[in-house]
mmCIF file of C-alpha atoms in Angstrom:
data_model
loop_
_atom_site.group_PDB
_atom_site.id
_atom_site.type_symbol
_atom_site.label_atom_id
_atom_site.label_comp_id
_atom_site.label_asym_id
_atom_site.label_seq_id
_atom_site.Cartn_x
_atom_site.Cartn_y
_atom_site.Cartn_z
ATOM 1 C CA MET A 130 1.237 21.965 -3.456
ATOM 2 C CA LEU A 131 -2.500 22.444 -3.868
ATOM 3 C CA LYS A 132 -2.327 20.990 -7.365
ATOM 4 C CA GLU A 133 -1.953 17.583 -5.709
ATOM 5 C CA LYS A 134 -5.419 16.014 -5.440
ATOM 6 C CA ASN A 135 -4.620 14.512 -2.021
ATOM 7 C CA CYS A 136 -3.295 17.778 -0.564
ATOM 8 C CA ARG A 137 -6.068 19.258 1.564
ATOM 9 C CA GLU A 138 -4.290 21.836 3.700
ATOM 10 C CA VAL A 139 -0.894 23.554 3.873
ATOM 11 C CA THR A 140 0.294 24.768 7.277
ATOM 12 C CA ILE A 141 3.467 26.290 8.682
ATOM 13 C CA GLY A 142 4.876 26.064 12.174
ATOM 14 C CA LEU A 143 5.396 29.059 14.464
ATOM 15 C CA GLY A 144 8.862 28.112 15.635
ATOM 16 C CA TYR A 145 12.133 29.647 14.528
ATOM 17 C CA GLN A 146 11.332 31.140 11.118
ATOM 18 C CA ASP A 147 11.123 34.618 9.626
ATOM 19 C CA ALA A 148 7.903 34.341 7.581
ATOM 20 C CA ASP A 149 5.216 36.926 8.298
ATOM 21 C CA VAL A 150 2.238 34.831 9.407
ATOM 22 C CA SER A 151 0.351 37.596 11.189
ATOM 23 C CA GLY A 152 -2.477 37.407 8.653
ATOM 24 C CA TYR A 153 -3.120 33.702 9.139
ATOM 25 C CA LYS A 154 -5.215 31.917 11.756
ATOM 26 C CA GLU A 155 -3.877 29.245 14.054
ATOM 27 C CA THR A 156 -5.122 25.768 13.195
ATOM 28 C CA LYS A 157 -5.052 22.236 14.511
ATOM 29 C CA ALA A 158 -1.512 21.002 13.952
ATOM 30 C CA ILE A 159 -0.965 18.423 11.234
ATOM 31 C CA PRO A 160 0.951 15.559 12.919
ATOM 32 C CA LEU A 161 4.517 14.954 11.854
ATOM 33 C CA PRO A 162 5.318 11.620 10.181
ATOM 34 C CA ARG A 163 6.076 8.827 12.645
ATOM 35 C CA GLN A 164 9.410 8.275 10.896
ATOM 36 C CA TYR A 165 10.524 11.712 12.118
ATOM 37 C CA ASN A 166 11.374 10.129 15.494
ATOM 38 C CA ASN A 167 10.852 13.266 17.595
ATOM 39 C CA ARG A 168 13.696 15.175 15.972
ATOM 40 C CA TYR A 169 13.665 18.971 15.936
ATOM 41 C CA SER A 170 10.902 20.702 14.009
ATOM 42 C CA ASP A 171 9.461 24.224 13.934
ATOM 43 C CA ALA A 172 6.033 22.646 13.417
ATOM 44 C CA LYS A 173 5.799 20.518 16.551
ATOM 45 C CA GLU A 174 3.625 22.941 18.514
ATOM 46 C CA MET A 175 1.387 25.600 16.954
ATOM 47 C CA GLN A 176 0.747 25.886 13.220
ATOM 48 C CA VAL A 177 -1.151 28.373 11.062
ATOM 49 C CA LEU A 178 -3.224 27.522 8.011
ATOM 50 C CA LEU A 179 -1.724 28.979 4.838
ATOM 51 C CA CYS A 180 -4.313 27.617 2.413
ATOM 52 C CA ARG A 181 -6.956 24.945 1.975
ATOM 53 C CA ASN A 182 -7.755 22.986 -1.211
ATOM 54 C CA LYS A 183 -11.525 22.923 -1.689
ATOM 55 C CA ASP A 184 -11.198 20.549 -4.659
ATOM 56 C CA ALA A 185 -9.189 17.893 -2.817
ATOM 57 C CA GLN A 186 -10.505 14.361 -2.545
ATOM 58 C CA SER A 187 -12.458 13.728 0.641
ATOM 59 C CA LEU A 188 -10.478 12.076 3.404
ATOM 60 C CA ASP A 189 -11.230 8.392 3.899
ATOM 61 C CA LYS A 190 -11.375 8.065 7.672
ATOM 62 C CA THR A 191 -10.850 4.295 7.490
ATOM 63 C CA GLN A 192 -7.368 4.778 6.015
ATOM 64 C CA GLU A 193 -5.983 7.344 8.433
ATOM 65 C CA SER A 194 -4.022 4.823 10.473
ATOM 66 C CA GLN A 195 -1.930 1.755 9.974
ATOM 67 C CA ARG A 196 -3.458 -1.687 10.499
ATOM 68 C CA PHE A 197 -1.534 -4.888 11.083
ATOM 69 C CA VAL A 198 -2.062 -8.434 12.327
ATOM 70 C CA ARG A 199 0.020 -9.965 15.130
ATOM 71 C CA ASP A 200 -0.100 -12.829 17.633
ATOM 72 C CA ILE A 201 -2.189 -12.204 20.742
ATOM 73 C CA CYS A 202 -1.079 -12.432 24.370
ATOM 74 C CA TYR A 203 -2.898 -12.426 27.719
ATOM 75 C CA LEU A 204 -2.430 -8.653 28.040
ATOM 76 C CA ASP A 205 -4.818 -8.292 25.084
ATOM 77 C CA PHE A 206 -7.755 -9.984 26.800
ATOM 78 C CA ASP A 207 -9.510 -6.835 28.101
ATOM 79 C CA GLU A 208 -9.348 -5.125 24.699
ATOM 80 C CA MET A 209 -10.600 -8.277 22.952
ATOM 81 C CA ALA A 210 -13.475 -8.499 25.438
ATOM 82 C CA MET A 211 -14.520 -4.936 24.508
ATOM 83 C CA VAL A 212 -14.452 -5.876 20.807
ATOM 84 C CA SER A 213 -16.546 -8.954 21.573
ATOM 85 C CA GLU A 214 -19.162 -6.885 23.434
ATOM 86 C CA GLN A 215 -19.558 -4.560 20.439
ATOM 87 C CA CYS A 216 -19.672 -7.326 17.836
ATOM 88 C CA PHE A 217 -21.981 -9.932 19.306
ATOM 89 C CA PRO A 218 -25.668 -9.246 20.004
ATOM 90 C CA GLU A 219 -26.749 -8.744 23.577
ATOM 91 C CA GLY A 220 -27.524 -12.091 25.149
ATOM 92 C CA ASP A 221 -24.922 -14.063 23.226
ATOM 93 C CA LYS A 222 -21.959 -15.477 25.079
ATOM 94 C CA ALA A 223 -19.105 -13.132 25.954
ATOM 95 C CA LEU A 224 -15.459 -13.761 25.167
ATOM 96 C CA GLN A 225 -14.164 -16.832 26.961
ATOM 97 C CA SER A 226 -10.556 -17.109 28.142
ATOM 98 C CA PRO A 227 -9.223 -20.517 27.051
ATOM 99 C CA ASP A 228 -6.471 -22.399 28.871
ATOM 100 C CA ARG A 229 -4.276 -22.179 25.786
ATOM 101 C CA LEU A 230 -4.594 -18.662 24.431
ATOM 102 C CA GLN A 231 -3.639 -18.766 20.769
ATOM 103 C CA GLY A 232 -4.744 -16.454 18.042
ATOM 104 C CA LEU A 233 -4.317 -13.240 16.101
ATOM 105 C CA ALA A 234 -5.095 -9.614 16.847
ATOM 106 C CA LEU A 235 -6.064 -7.014 14.248
ATOM 107 C CA VAL A 236 -4.456 -3.824 15.527
ATOM 108 C CA ASP A 237 -5.086 -0.205 14.596
ATOM 109 C CA ALA A 238 -1.857 1.672 15.324
ATOM 110 C CA ASP A 239 -3.840 4.562 16.833
ATOM 111 C CA LYS A 240 -6.786 2.788 18.472
ATOM 112 C CA GLY A 241 -5.421 -0.570 19.616
ATOM 113 C CA ILE A 242 -7.108 -3.918 19.016
ATOM 114 C CA VAL A 243 -10.095 -3.688 16.662
ATOM 115 C CA GLY A 244 -10.480 -7.405 15.916
ATOM 116 C CA TYR A 245 -9.226 -10.814 16.925
ATOM 117 C CA CYS A 246 -9.370 -14.501 16.055
ATOM 118 C CA LEU A 247 -8.851 -17.334 18.546
ATOM 119 C CA TYR A 248 -7.890 -20.884 17.627
ATOM 120 C CA ASP A 249 -6.471 -24.041 19.168
ATOM 121 C CA LYS A 250 -3.778 -25.613 17.033
ATOM 122 C CA GLU A 251 -3.720 -28.801 19.111
ATOM 123 C CA GLU A 252 -7.440 -29.388 18.654
ATOM 124 C CA LYS A 253 -7.326 -27.795 15.179
ATOM 125 C CA SER A 254 -10.333 -25.652 15.971
ATOM 126 C CA VAL A 255 -11.238 -22.023 15.244
ATOM 127 C CA TYR A 256 -13.675 -20.942 17.923
ATOM 128 C CA ASP A 257 -13.978 -17.170 18.047
ATOM 129 C CA MET A 258 -13.502 -14.284 15.614
ATOM 130 C CA ALA A 259 -14.760 -10.718 15.870
ATOM 131 C CA VAL A 260 -13.979 -7.470 14.051
ATOM 132 C CA LEU A 261 -15.522 -4.088 14.826
ATOM 133 C CA PRO A 262 -18.161 -3.222 12.196
ATOM 134 C CA LYS A 263 -16.384 -0.295 10.530
ATOM 135 C CA TYR A 264 -13.284 -2.434 9.962
ATOM 136 C CA ARG A 265 -15.240 -5.097 8.081
ATOM 137 C CA THR A 266 -16.045 -2.976 5.040
ATOM 138 C CA ASP A 267 -13.242 -0.401 4.952
ATOM 139 C CA LYS A 268 -11.092 0.002 1.853
ATOM 140 C CA ASN A 269 -8.156 -1.594 3.655
ATOM 141 C CA ALA A 270 -10.159 -4.860 3.837
ATOM 142 C CA SER A 271 -8.989 -5.210 7.437
ATOM 143 C CA SER A 272 -11.214 -8.130 8.416
ATOM 144 C CA LYS A 273 -10.210 -10.024 5.262
ATOM 145 C CA LYS A 274 -6.545 -9.501 6.158
ATOM 146 C CA LEU A 275 -7.180 -11.039 9.563
ATOM 147 C CA PHE A 276 -9.011 -14.028 8.074
ATOM 148 C CA GLY A 277 -6.360 -14.375 5.366
ATOM 149 C CA GLU A 278 -3.564 -14.513 7.948
ATOM 150 C CA LEU A 279 -5.540 -17.135 9.891
ATOM 151 C CA ILE A 280 -5.789 -19.291 6.763
ATOM 152 C CA ARG A 281 -2.053 -18.878 6.152
ATOM 153 C CA ARG A 282 -1.288 -20.066 9.708
ATOM 154 C CA ILE A 283 -3.616 -23.038 9.329
ATOM 155 C CA ARG A 284 -1.901 -23.974 6.049
ATOM 156 C CA GLU A 285 1.429 -24.094 7.915
ATOM 157 C CA ILE A 286 -0.013 -26.304 10.675
ATOM 158 C CA GLY A 287 -1.938 -28.546 8.269
ATOM 159 C CA GLY A 288 -4.696 -31.093 8.843
ATOM 160 C CA GLU A 289 -8.494 -30.857 8.970
ATOM 161 C CA TRP A 290 -9.940 -28.052 11.077
ATOM 162 C CA SER A 291 -13.344 -27.341 12.576
ATOM 163 C CA ALA A 292 -14.984 -23.973 13.053
ATOM 164 C CA GLU A 293 -18.268 -22.237 13.826
ATOM 165 C CA LEU A 294 -18.683 -19.467 11.261
ATOM 166 C CA ARG A 295 -21.228 -16.657 11.203
ATOM 167 C CA ASP A 296 -23.238 -16.499 7.977
ATOM 168 C CA LYS A 297 -22.712 -12.771 7.345
ATOM 169 C CA THR A 298 -18.944 -12.655 7.879
ATOM 170 C CA THR A 299 -16.521 -15.565 8.302
ATOM 171 C CA TYR A 300 -18.655 -18.155 6.506
ATOM 172 C CA ARG A 301 -18.835 -15.829 3.523
ATOM 173 C CA TYR A 302 -15.040 -15.435 3.509
ATOM 174 C CA LEU A 303 -14.563 -19.205 3.564
ATOM 175 C CA ASN A 304 -16.983 -19.544 0.657
ATOM 176 C CA VAL A 305 -14.983 -17.061 -1.397
ATOM 177 C CA MET A 306 -11.734 -18.871 -0.665
ATOM 178 C CA SER A 307 -13.340 -22.161 -1.653
ATOM 179 C CA LYS A 308 -14.400 -20.722 -5.010
ATOM 180 C CA ARG A 309 -10.831 -19.566 -5.559
ATOM 181 C CA GLY A 310 -9.544 -23.073 -4.894
ATOM 182 C CA LEU A 311 -7.715 -22.157 -1.691
ATOM 183 C CA VAL A 312 -9.731 -24.349 0.700
ATOM 184 C CA THR A 313 -12.139 -27.279 0.693
ATOM 185 C CA PHE A 314 -14.867 -27.445 3.299
ATOM 186 C CA GLU A 315 -17.953 -29.319 4.426
ATOM 187 C CA ASN A 316 -20.954 -27.532 5.910
ATOM 188 C CA ASN A 317 -22.434 -29.653 8.701
ATOM 189 C CA GLY A 318 -25.473 -27.416 9.093
ATOM 190 C CA ILE A 319 -26.539 -24.716 11.507
ATOM 191 C CA ASP A 320 -24.931 -25.095 14.932
ATOM 192 C CA HIS A 321 -27.036 -22.323 16.495
ATOM 193 C CA GLU A 322 -28.655 -18.972 15.830
ATOM 194 C CA MET A 323 -27.615 -15.743 17.483
ATOM 195 C CA SER A 324 -30.094 -13.456 19.187
ATOM 196 C CA ASP A 325 -30.124 -11.126 16.162
ATOM 197 C CA GLY A 326 -31.102 -13.972 13.824
ATOM 198 C CA SER A 327 -27.611 -14.597 12.436
ATOM 199 C CA LYS A 328 -26.942 -18.252 11.644
ATOM 200 C CA VAL A 329 -23.731 -19.919 12.797
ATOM 201 C CA TYR A 330 -22.620 -22.885 10.696
ATOM 202 C CA SER A 331 -20.518 -25.800 11.887
ATOM 203 C CA VAL A 332 -17.905 -26.598 9.250
ATOM 204 C CA LYS A 333 -14.920 -28.861 8.641
ATOM 205 C CA PHE A 334 -12.282 -27.513 6.289
ATOM 206 C CA LYS A 335 -8.800 -28.021 4.908
ATOM 207 C CA VAL A 336 -6.469 -25.414 3.486
ATOM 208 C CA LYS A 337 -4.813 -26.528 0.280
ATOM 209 C CA PRO A 338 -0.985 -26.486 0.230
ATOM 210 C CA ALA A 339 0.678 -23.519 -1.377
ATOM 211 C CA PRO A 340 1.687 -24.071 -5.030
ATOM 212 C CA GLN A 341 5.168 -25.519 -5.345
ATOM 213 C CA THR A 342 7.665 -23.240 -7.006
ATOM 214 C CA ARG A 343 9.964 -24.801 -9.550
ATOM 215 C CA GLN A 344 13.276 -25.534 -7.887
ATOM 216 C CA GLN A 345 16.364 -23.964 -9.377
ATOM 217 C CA PRO A 346 19.307 -26.289 -10.108
ATOM 218 C CA ASN A 347 22.063 -26.441 -7.522
ATOM 219 C CA LEU A 348 24.749 -24.488 -9.344
ATOM 220 C CA ALA A 349 27.465 -25.433 -6.861
ATOM 221 C CA ALA A 350 26.793 -29.155 -7.424
ATOM 222 C CA LEU A 351 26.707 -28.695 -11.198
ATOM 223 C CA THR A 352 30.006 -26.839 -11.333
ATOM 224 C CA ALA A 353 31.605 -29.387 -9.008
ATOM 225 C CA GLY A 354 30.553 -32.163 -11.360
ATOM 226 C CA MET A 355 31.949 -30.293 -14.346
ATOM 227 C CA ALA A 356 35.279 -29.860 -12.595
ATOM 228 C CA GLU A 357 35.513 -33.592 -11.927
ATOM 229 C CA ARG A 358 34.911 -34.358 -15.590
#
C-alpha cells in the first residue's frame, strides 16, 4: 500500500479482529468514506497506526473536501454575511438583504458556505460576489467555478446585464472569458474604490449563446417516409 504515492498512512481498527496490535500506537482515526453510510466497521472508533509513508506527496489542504455550487435561500444569509465580513475591507458596506434573494452559494461540504454571488434576474444585474481568500487560488479553482456557473445562468436568462466588478477578482474573470470569446462587455469606468485601494468597475456585458450542435435527422420521420414510398 505504501508504494502508492498518495498513500500517507495505513491504520487498522481495534474492533472485532484477531491481529496483534499491541506494539502499535493509537492514532487519530482516518474517517470512513461518506459512501459507507454508517454501516458496520471495525474502524469506526479507535485505530492504530501500522505504518507511515515518508515519501508520500504532501497533502493539499484545499482539496480535502468536496465543493459544489447551489442556489441560495434565506437560511444562508448569516453564513453569507460572515463571508462578506472576511472578504471586504473594514469600512466597506456589509452584505445587504435584497427583497428578491437570488443567487448562488459556493459550499464546502465540511465547512458550509465559503462564497456566494447575488443577482437580480428581473433587473439583469449582478450586485454582490465574495469568496473567502483561500478558495480563490486553490487547485479546485473554486471561485472560478462559482463565476462560471453564474455566467451559465445568465446565458440561460439572456439579455444585457450590468455589474460592479472588483479589479483583482471578478473583473479579471470577465476579461478572461472575453478573450475566450464567451462574453462581450463594455467597461464604463471606475464606479468606486474600496478602502483597501481596490477599484470597482461598472460594466455592461452579454453572454454569447452556446454553440449550436448539429441536429441529427429524425429517424422515425425518415423511416415513415420510406414506408409510404
